[in-house]
CSV table of C-alpha atoms and ligand atoms in Angstrom, one decimal:
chain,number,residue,atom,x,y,z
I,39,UNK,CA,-33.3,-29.7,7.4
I,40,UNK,CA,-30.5,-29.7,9.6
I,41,UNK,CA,-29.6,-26.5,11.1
I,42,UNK,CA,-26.1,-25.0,11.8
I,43,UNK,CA,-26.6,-23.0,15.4
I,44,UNK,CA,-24.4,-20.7,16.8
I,45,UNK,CA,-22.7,-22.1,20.1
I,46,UNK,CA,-22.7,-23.1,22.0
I,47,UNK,CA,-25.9,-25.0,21.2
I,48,UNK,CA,-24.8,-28.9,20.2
I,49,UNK,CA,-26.6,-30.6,17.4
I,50,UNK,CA,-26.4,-33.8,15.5
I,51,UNK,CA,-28.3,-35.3,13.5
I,52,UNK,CA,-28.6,-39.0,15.7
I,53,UNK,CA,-32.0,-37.8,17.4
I,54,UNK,CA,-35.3,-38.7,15.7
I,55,UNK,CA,-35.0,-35.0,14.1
I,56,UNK,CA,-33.5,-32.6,12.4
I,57,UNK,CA,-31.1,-32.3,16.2
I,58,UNK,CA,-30.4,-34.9,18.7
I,59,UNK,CA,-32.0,-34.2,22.1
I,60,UNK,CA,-29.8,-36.6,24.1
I,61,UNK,CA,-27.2,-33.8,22.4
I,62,UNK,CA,-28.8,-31.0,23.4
I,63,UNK,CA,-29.1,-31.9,27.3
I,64,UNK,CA,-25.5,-31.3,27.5
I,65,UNK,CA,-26.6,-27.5,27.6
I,66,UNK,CA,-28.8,-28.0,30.2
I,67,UNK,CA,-26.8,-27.9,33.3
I,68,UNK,CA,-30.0,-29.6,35.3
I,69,UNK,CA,-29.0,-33.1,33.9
I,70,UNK,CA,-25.6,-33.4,34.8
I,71,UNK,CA,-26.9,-34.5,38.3
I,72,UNK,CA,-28.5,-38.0,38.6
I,73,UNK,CA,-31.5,-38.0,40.9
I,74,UNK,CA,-32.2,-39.1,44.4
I,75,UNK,CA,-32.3,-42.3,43.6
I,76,UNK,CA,-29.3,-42.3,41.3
I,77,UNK,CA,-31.2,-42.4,38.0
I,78,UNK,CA,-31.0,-40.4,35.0
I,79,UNK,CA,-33.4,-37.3,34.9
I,80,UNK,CA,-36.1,-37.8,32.7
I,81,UNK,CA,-37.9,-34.4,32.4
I,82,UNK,CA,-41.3,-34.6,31.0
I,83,UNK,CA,-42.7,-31.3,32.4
I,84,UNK,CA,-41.9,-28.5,30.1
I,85,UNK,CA,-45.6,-28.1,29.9
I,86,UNK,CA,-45.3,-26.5,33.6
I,87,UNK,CA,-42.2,-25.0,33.2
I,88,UNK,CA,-38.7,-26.1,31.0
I,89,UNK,CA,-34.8,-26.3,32.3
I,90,UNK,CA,-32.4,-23.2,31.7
I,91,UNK,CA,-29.9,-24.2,28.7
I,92,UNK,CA,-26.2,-22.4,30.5
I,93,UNK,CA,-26.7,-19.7,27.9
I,94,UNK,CA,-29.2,-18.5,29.5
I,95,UNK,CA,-28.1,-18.6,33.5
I,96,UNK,CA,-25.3,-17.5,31.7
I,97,UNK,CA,-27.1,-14.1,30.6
I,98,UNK,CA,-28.9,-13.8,33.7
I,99,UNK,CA,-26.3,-13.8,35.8
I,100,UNK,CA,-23.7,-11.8,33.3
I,101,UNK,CA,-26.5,-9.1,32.9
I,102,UNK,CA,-26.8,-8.8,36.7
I,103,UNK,CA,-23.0,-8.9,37.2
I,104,UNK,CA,-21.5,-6.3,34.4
I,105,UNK,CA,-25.2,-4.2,32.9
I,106,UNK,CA,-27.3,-4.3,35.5
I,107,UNK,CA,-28.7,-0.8,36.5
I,108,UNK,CA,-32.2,0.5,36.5
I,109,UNK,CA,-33.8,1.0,33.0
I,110,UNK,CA,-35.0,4.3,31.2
I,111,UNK,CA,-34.0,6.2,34.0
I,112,UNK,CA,-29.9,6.7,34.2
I,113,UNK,CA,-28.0,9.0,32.4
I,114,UNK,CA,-25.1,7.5,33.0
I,115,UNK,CA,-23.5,4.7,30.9
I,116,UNK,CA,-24.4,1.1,33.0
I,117,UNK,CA,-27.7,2.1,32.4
I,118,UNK,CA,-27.7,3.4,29.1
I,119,UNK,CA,-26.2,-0.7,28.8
I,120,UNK,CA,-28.7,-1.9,30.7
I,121,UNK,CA,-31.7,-0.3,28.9
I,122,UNK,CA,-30.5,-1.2,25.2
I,123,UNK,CA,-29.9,-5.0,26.7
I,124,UNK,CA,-33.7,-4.6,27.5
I,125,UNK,CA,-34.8,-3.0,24.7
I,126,UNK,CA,-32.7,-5.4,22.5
I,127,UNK,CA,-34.9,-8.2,24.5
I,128,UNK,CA,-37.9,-6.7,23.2
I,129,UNK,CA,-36.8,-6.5,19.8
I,130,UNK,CA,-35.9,-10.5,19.9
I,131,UNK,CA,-39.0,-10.9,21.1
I,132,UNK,CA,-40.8,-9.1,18.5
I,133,UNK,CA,-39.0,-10.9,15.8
I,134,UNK,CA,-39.5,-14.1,17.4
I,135,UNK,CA,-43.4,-14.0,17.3
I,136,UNK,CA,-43.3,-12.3,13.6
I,137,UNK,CA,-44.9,-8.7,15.6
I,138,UNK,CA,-44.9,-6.2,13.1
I,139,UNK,CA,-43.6,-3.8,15.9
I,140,UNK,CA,-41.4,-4.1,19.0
I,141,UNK,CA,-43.5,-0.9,20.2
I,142,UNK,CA,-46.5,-3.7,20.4
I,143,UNK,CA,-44.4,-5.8,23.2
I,144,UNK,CA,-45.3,-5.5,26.5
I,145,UNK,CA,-43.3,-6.8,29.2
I,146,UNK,CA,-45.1,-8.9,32.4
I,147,UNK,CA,-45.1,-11.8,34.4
I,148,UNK,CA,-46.2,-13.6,32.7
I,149,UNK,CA,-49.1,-15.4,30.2
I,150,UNK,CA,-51.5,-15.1,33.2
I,151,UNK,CA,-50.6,-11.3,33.8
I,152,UNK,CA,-51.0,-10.6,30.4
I,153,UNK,CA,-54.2,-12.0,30.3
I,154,UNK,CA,-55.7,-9.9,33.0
I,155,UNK,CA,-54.1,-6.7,31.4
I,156,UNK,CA,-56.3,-7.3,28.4
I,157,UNK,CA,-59.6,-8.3,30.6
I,158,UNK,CA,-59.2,-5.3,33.1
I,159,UNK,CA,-57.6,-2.9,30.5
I,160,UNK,CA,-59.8,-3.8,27.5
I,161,UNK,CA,-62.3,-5.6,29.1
I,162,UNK,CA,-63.9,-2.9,31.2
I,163,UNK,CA,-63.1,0.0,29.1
I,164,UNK,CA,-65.0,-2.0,25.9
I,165,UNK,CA,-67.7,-4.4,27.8
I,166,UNK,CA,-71.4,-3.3,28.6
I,167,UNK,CA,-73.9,-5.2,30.5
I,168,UNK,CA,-75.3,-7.7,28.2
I,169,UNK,CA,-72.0,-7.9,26.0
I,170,UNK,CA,-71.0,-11.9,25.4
I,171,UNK,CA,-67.4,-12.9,25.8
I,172,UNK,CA,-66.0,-16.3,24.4
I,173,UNK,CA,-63.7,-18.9,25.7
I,174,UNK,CA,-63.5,-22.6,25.5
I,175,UNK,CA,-63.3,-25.6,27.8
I,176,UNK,CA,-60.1,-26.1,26.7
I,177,UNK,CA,-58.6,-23.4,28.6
I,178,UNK,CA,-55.8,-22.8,31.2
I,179,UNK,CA,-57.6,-21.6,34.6
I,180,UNK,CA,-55.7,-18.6,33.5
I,181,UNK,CA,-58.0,-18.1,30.5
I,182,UNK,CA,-61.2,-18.4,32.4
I,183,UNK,CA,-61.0,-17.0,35.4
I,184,UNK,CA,-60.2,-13.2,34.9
I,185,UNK,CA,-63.3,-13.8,31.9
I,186,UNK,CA,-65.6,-14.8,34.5
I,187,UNK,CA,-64.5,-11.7,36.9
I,188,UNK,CA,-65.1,-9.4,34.4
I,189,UNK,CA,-68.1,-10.3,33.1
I,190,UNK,CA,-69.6,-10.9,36.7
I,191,UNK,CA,-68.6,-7.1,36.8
I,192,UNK,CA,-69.5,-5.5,34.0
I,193,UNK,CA,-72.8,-7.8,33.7
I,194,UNK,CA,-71.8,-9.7,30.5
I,195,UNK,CA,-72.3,-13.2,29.7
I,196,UNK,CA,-69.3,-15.6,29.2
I,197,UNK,CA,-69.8,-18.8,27.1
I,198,UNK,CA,-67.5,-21.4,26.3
I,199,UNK,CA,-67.2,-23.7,23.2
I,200,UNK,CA,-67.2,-27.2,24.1
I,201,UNK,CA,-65.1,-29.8,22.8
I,202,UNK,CA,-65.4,-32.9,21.2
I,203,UNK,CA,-64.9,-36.7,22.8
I,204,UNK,CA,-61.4,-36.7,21.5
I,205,UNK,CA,-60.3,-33.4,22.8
I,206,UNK,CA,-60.5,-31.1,19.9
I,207,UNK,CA,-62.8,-27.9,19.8
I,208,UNK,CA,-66.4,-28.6,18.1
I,209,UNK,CA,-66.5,-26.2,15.4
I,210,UNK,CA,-69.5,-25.9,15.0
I,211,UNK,CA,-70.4,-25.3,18.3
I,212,UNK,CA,-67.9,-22.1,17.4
I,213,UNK,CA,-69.4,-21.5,14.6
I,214,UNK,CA,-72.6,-21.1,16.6
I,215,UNK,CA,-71.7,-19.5,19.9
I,216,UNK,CA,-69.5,-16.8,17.2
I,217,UNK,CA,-73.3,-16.3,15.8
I,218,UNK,CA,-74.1,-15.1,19.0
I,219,UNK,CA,-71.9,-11.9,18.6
I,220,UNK,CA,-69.2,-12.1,21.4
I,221,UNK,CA,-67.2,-9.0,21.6
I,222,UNK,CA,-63.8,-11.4,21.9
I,223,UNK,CA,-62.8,-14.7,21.8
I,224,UNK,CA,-60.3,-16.1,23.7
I,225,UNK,CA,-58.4,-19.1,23.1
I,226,UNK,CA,-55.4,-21.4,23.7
I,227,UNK,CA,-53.2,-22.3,20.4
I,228,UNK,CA,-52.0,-25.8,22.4
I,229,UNK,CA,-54.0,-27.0,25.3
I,230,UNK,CA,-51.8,-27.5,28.4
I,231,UNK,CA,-53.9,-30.6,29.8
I,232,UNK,CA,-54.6,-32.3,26.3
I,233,UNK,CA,-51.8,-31.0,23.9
I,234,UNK,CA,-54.6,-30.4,21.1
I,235,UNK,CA,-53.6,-27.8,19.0
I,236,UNK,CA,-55.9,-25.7,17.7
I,237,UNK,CA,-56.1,-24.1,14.0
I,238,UNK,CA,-56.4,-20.3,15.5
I,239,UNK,CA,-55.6,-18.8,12.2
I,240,UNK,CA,-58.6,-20.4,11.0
I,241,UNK,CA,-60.7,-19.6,14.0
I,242,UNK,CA,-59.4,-15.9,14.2
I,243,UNK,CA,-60.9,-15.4,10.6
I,244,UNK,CA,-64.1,-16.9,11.7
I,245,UNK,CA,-64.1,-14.8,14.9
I,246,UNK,CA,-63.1,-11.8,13.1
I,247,UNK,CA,-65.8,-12.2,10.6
I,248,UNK,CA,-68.5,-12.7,13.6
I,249,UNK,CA,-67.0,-9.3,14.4
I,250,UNK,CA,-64.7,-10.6,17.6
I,251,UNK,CA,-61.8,-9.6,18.7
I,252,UNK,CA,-59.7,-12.7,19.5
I,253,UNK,CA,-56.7,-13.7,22.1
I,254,UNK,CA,-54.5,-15.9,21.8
I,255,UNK,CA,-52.6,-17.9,25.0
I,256,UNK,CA,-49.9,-19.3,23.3
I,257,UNK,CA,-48.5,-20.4,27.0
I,258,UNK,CA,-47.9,-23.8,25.2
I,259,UNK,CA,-47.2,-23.2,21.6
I,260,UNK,CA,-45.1,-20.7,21.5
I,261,UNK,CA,-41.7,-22.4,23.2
I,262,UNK,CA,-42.6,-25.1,20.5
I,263,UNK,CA,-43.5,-24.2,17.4
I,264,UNK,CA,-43.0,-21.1,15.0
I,265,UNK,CA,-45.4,-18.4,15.7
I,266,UNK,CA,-46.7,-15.3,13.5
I,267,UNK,CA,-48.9,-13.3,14.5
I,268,UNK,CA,-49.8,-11.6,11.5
I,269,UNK,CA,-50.2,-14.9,9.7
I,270,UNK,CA,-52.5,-16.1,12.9
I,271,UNK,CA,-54.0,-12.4,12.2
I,272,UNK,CA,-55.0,-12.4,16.2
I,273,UNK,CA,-55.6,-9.1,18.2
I,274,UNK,CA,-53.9,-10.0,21.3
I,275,UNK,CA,-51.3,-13.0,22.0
I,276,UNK,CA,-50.4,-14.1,26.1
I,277,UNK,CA,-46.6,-16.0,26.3
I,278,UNK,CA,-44.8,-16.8,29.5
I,279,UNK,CA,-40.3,-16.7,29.6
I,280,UNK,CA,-40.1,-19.8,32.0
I,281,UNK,CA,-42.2,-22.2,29.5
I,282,UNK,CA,-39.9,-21.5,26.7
I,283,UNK,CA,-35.9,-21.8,28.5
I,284,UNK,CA,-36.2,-18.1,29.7
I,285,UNK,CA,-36.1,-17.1,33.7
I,286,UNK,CA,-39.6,-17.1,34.9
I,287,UNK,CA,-40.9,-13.9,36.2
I,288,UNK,CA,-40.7,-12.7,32.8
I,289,UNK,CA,-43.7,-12.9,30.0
I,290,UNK,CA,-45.3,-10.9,27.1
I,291,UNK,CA,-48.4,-9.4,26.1
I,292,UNK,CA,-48.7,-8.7,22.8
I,293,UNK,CA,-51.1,-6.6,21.0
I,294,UNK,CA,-52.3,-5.0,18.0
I,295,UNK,CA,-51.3,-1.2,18.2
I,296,UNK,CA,-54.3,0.9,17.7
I,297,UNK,CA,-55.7,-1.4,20.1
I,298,UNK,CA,-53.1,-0.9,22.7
I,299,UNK,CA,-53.2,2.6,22.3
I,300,UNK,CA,-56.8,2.6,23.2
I,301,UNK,CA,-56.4,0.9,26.5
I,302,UNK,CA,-55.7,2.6,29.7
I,303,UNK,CA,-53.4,1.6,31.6
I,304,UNK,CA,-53.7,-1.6,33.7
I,305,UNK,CA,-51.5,-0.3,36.9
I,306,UNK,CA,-50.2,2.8,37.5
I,307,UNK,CA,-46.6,4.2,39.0
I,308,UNK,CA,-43.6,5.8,38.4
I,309,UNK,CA,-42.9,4.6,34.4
I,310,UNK,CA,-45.6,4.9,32.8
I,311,UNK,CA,-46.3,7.9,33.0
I,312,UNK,CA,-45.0,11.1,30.9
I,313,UNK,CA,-46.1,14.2,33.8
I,314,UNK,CA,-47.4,14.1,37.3
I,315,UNK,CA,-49.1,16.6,38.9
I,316,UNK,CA,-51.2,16.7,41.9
I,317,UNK,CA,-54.4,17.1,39.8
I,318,UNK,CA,-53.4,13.9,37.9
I,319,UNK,CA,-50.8,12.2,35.4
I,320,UNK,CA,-50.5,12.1,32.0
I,321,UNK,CA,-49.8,8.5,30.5
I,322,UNK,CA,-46.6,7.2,28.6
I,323,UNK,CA,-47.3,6.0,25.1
I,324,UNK,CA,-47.5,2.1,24.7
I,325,UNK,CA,-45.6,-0.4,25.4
I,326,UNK,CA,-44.3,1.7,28.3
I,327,UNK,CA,-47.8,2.5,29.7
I,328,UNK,CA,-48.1,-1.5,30.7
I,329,UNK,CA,-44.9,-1.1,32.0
I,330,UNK,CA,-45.7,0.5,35.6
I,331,UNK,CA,-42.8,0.6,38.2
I,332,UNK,CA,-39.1,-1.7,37.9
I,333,UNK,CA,-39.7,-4.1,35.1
I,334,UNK,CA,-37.7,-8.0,35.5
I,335,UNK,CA,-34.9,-6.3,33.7
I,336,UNK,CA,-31.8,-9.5,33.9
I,337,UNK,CA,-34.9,-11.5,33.4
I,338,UNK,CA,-36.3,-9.9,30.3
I,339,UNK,CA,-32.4,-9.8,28.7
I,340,UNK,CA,-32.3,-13.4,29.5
I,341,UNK,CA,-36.0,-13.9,27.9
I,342,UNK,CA,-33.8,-13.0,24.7
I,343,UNK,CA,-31.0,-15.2,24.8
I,344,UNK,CA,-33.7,-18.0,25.4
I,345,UNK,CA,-35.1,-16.8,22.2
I,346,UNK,CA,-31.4,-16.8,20.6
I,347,UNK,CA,-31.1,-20.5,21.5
I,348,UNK,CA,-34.4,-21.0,20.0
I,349,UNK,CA,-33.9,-19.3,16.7
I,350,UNK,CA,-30.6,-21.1,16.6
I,351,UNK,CA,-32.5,-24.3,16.5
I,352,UNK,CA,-35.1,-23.3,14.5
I,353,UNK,CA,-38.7,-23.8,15.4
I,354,UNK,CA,-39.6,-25.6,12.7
I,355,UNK,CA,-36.8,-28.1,14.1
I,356,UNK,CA,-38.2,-28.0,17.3
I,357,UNK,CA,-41.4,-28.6,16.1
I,358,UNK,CA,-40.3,-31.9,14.1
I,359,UNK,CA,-38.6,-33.1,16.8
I,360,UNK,CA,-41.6,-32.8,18.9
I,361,UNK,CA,-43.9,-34.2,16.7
I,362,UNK,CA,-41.4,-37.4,16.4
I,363,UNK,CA,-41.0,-37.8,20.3
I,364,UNK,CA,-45.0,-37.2,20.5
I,365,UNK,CA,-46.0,-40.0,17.5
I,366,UNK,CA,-43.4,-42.7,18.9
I,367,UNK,CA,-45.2,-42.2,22.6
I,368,UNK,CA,-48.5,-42.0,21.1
I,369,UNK,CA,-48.3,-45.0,19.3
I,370,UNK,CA,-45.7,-46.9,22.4
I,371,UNK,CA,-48.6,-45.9,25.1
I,372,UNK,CA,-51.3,-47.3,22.8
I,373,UNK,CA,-49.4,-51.1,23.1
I,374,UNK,CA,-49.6,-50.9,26.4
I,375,UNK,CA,-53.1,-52.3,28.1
I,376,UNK,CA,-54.7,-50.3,30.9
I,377,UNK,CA,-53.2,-47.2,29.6
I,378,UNK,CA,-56.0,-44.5,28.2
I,379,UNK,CA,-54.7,-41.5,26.0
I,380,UNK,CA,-57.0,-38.3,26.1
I,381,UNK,CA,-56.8,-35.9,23.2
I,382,UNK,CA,-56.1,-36.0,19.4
I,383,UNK,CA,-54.8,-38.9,17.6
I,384,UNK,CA,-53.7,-37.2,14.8
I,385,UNK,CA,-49.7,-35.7,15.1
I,386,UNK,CA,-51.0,-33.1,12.8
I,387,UNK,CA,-53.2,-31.8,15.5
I,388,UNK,CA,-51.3,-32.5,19.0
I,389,UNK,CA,-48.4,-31.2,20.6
I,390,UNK,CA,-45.8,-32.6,22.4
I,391,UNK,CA,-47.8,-33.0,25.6
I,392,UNK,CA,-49.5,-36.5,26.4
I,393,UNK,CA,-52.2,-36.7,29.3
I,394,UNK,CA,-52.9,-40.5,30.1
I,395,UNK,CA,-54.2,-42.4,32.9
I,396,UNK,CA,-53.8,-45.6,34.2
I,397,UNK,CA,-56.2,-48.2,35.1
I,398,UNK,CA,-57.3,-48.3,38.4
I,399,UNK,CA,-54.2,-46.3,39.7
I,400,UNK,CA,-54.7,-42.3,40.8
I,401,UNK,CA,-52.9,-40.3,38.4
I,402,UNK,CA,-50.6,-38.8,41.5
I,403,UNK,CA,-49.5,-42.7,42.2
I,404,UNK,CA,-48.8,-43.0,39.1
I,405,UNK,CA,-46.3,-39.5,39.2
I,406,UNK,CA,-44.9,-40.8,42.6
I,407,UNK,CA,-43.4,-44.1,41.0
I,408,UNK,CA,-42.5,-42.3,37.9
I,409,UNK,CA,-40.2,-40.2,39.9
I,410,UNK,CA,-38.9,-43.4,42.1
I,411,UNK,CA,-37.6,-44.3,38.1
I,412,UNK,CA,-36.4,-40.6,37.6
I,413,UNK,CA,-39.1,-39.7,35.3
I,414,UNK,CA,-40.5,-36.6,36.4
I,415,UNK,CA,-44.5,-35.7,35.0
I,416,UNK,CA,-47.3,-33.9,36.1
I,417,UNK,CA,-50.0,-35.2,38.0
I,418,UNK,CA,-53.3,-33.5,38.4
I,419,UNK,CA,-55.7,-31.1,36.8
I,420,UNK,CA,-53.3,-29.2,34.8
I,421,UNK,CA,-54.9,-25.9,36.2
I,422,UNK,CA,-58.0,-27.0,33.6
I,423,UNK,CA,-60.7,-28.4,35.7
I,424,UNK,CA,-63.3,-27.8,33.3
I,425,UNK,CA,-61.2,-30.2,31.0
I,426,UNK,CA,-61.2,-33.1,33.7
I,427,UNK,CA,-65.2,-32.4,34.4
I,428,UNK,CA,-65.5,-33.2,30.8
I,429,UNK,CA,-63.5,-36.2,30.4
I,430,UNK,CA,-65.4,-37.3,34.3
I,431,UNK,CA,-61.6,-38.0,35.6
I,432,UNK,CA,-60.3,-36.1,38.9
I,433,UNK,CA,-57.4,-35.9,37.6
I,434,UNK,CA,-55.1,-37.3,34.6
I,435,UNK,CA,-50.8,-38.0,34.2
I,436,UNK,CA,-49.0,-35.6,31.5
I,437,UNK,CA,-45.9,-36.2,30.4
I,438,UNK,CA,-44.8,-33.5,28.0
I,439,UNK,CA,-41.8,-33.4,25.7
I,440,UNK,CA,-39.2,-30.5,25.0
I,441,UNK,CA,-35.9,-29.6,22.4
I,442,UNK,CA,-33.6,-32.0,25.0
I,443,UNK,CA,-36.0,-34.7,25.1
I,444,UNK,CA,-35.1,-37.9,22.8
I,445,UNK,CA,-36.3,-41.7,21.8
I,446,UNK,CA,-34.5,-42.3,25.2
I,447,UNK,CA,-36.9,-40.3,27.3
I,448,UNK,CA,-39.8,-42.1,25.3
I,449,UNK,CA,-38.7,-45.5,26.3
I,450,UNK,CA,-38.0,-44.1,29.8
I,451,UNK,CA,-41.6,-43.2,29.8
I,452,UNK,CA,-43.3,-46.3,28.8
I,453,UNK,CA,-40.6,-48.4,30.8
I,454,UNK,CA,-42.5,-46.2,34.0
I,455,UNK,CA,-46.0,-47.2,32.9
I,456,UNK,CA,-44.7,-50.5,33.1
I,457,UNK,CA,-43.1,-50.5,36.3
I,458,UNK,CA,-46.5,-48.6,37.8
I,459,UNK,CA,-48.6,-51.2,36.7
I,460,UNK,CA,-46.4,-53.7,38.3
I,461,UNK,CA,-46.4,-52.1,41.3
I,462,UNK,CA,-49.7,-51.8,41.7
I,463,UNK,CA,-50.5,-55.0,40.3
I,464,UNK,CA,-51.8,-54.1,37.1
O,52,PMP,N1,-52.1,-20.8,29.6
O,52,PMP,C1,-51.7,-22.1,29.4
O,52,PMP,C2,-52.2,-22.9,28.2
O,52,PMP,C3,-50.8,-22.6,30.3
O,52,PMP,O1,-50.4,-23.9,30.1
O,52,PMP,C4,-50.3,-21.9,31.4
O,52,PMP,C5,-49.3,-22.4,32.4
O,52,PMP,N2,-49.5,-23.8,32.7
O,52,PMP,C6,-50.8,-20.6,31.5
O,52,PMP,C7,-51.7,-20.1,30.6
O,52,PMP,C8,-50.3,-19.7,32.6
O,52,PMP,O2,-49.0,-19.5,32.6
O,52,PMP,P1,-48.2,-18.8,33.8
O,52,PMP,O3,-48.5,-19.6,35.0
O,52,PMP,O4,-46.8,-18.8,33.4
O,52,PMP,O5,-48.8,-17.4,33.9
């Protein structure tokens, strides 16, 4: 269904979705600037970070010029504007990811931030030598790593679920490492170096019933697709601004309360706190107690108008769209020989994010003469080298679609296969 968004977002109905993306570029002020080479700018890297739409350099830069002023401090009126802009960002925020309170939204960096608050804050408060933690192949380094620091400290034992040939995790591999008791499990909802996405409503009731807590990194699915967490049911959700048209430097952690409220805090400073003395400080209530020292205020207000854009689309829209762009260059990439697809077949089950290589041609040759054509994709390990170990590749091309992307940007894509191939005599 087509949607009718409050400017100045443009839509039409001429794209392969409910909105045109060709349309929507005209809000993105990157592509009004052919590249080096005087081509058109095909950007196929949203998975690593997405273009600013104007409204939202708009609100970065108005909430720095006319409301900017430190937060929860002032008693004077700019920053009495300046916190309620802020706190209004955390309301949006709230809203947009279905939390049942914006008292449950903690600002950060970013997903990866949020990920170590939750292994350093809950992780060594709740984790005894011998405990299990659970992750999966399929993560983001930034969903292994602080794991594997905290249980080398605290003496527990991380696993991971493995996945299956065609990039999807192996249930009952779950099913069995879950049997094992892990304390908490956690998980991407879309994988950033094969697009899978996986059913974490499902897998949280699984986890939940094997008596883990589960996390979910939602880096990747939630600047694409609608999220709840109450219908997920998770315990803890990771999100980074700059993935999803927001300013980067901004991201959210968001937890289940009487969970929060259990955790100490993760650094300490001036904010979070309620008294100092020079025996010791008592904390701030949640969200503010995550909050140590000057949070990315212009960044977090801009974080909302990103989600305003969003919402005017619709994320269901988005979604379609994405799924469109994703089947035609599934099925385009398939025609083409020499060209091997990693991850999911099924659209039902992938997100807009295709990894690929090429024949005989090092994924990072491959990026260097897409970007000669103005089609600009990661090349590399995605930041998931246990995903690349799996597949035995060193490294793999991922081109990954967004709201402004179109049918245009698809042929653009397989047009730069092509060329690649020609160039290096494929
Ligand atoms: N998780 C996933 C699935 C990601 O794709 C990313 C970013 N590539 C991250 C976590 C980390 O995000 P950030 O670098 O914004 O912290």
């Amino acid at each position: 269904m087509a949607v009718e968004p409050a400017s100045p977002i443009t839509t039409r109905t001429i794209g392969p979705g409910a909105f045109s993306g060709t349309a929507l570029r005209g809000d993105f002020p990157v592509f009004d600037a052919p590249t080096r080479q005087g081509k058109r700018l095909v950007y196929l890297d949203a998975a690593a970070s997405s273009p600013k739409p104007r409204a939202v350099i708009e609100a970065l830069a108005d909430a720095y010029a006319h409301h900017y002023a430190n937060v929860h401090r002032g008693i004077y009126e700019l920053s009495e504007d300046a916190t309620a802009r802020f706190e209004g960002a955390r309301r949006r925020v709230a809203g947009f990811i279905g939390a049942p309170s914006e008292r449950e939204i903690v600002f950060v960096r970013n997903a990866t931030e949020a990920i170590n608050l939750v292994a350093y804050s809950w992780g060594r408060t709740n984790l005894s030598p011998g405990d299990r933690l659970l992750t999966t192949q399929l993560e983001h380094h930034a969903n292994i790593v602080p794991w594997q620091q905290l249980t080398a400290e605290v003496g527990a034992t991380l696993e991971y679920v493995a996945i299956t040939d065609d990039g999807r995790l192996d249930m009952d591999d779950l099913a069995a490492k879950l049997a094992n008791g892990p304390k908490l499990l956690a998980l991407a909802q879309v994988s950033n170096a094969l697009g899978t996405i996986n059913p974490v409503a499902e897998i949280t009731e699984m986890a939940h019933r094997a008596g883990a807590l589960v996390l979910v990194d939602a880096a990747q699915s939630a600047p694409h697709m609608p999220i709840d967490v109450r219908q997920i049911g998770c315990d803890f959700l990771a999100l980074s601004g700059h993935k999803m048209l927001g300013p980067s430097g901004i991201g959210i952690l968001w937890g289940r309360r009487e969970l929060l409220d259990a955790m100490p805090p993760f650094m300490t400073g001036g904010s979070m706190i309620i008294r100092v003395t020079l025996e010791g400080a008592e904390f701030n209530e949640v969200p503010y107690r995550f909050e140590a020292g000057t949070p990315a205020i212009a960044e977090a207000i801009g974080l909302g108008a990103a989600i305003d854009y969003l919402d005017a689309l619709g994320m269901d829209n988005v979604r379609e769209h994405e799924r469109l762009l994703f089947e035609r260059a599934w099925a385009a990439l398939g025609e083409i020989p020499g060209v091997r697809r990693l991850g999911p077949d099924d659209p039902d089950t992938h997100a807009g994010v295709i990894s690929f290589v090429l024949d005989g041609i090092h994924p990072h040759d491959v990026a260097t003469v897409f970007d000669h054509e103005g089609v600009a994709v990661r090349a590399g390990h995605h930041c998931a080298m246990p995903v690349m170990t799996r597949y035995d590749l060193p490294a793999t091309t991922r081109a990954s679609f967004y709201l402004y992307n179109d049918t245009d940007d698809v042929d653009a894509l397989t047009d730069a296969v092509r060329a690649t191939q020609q160039v290096f005599g494929g």
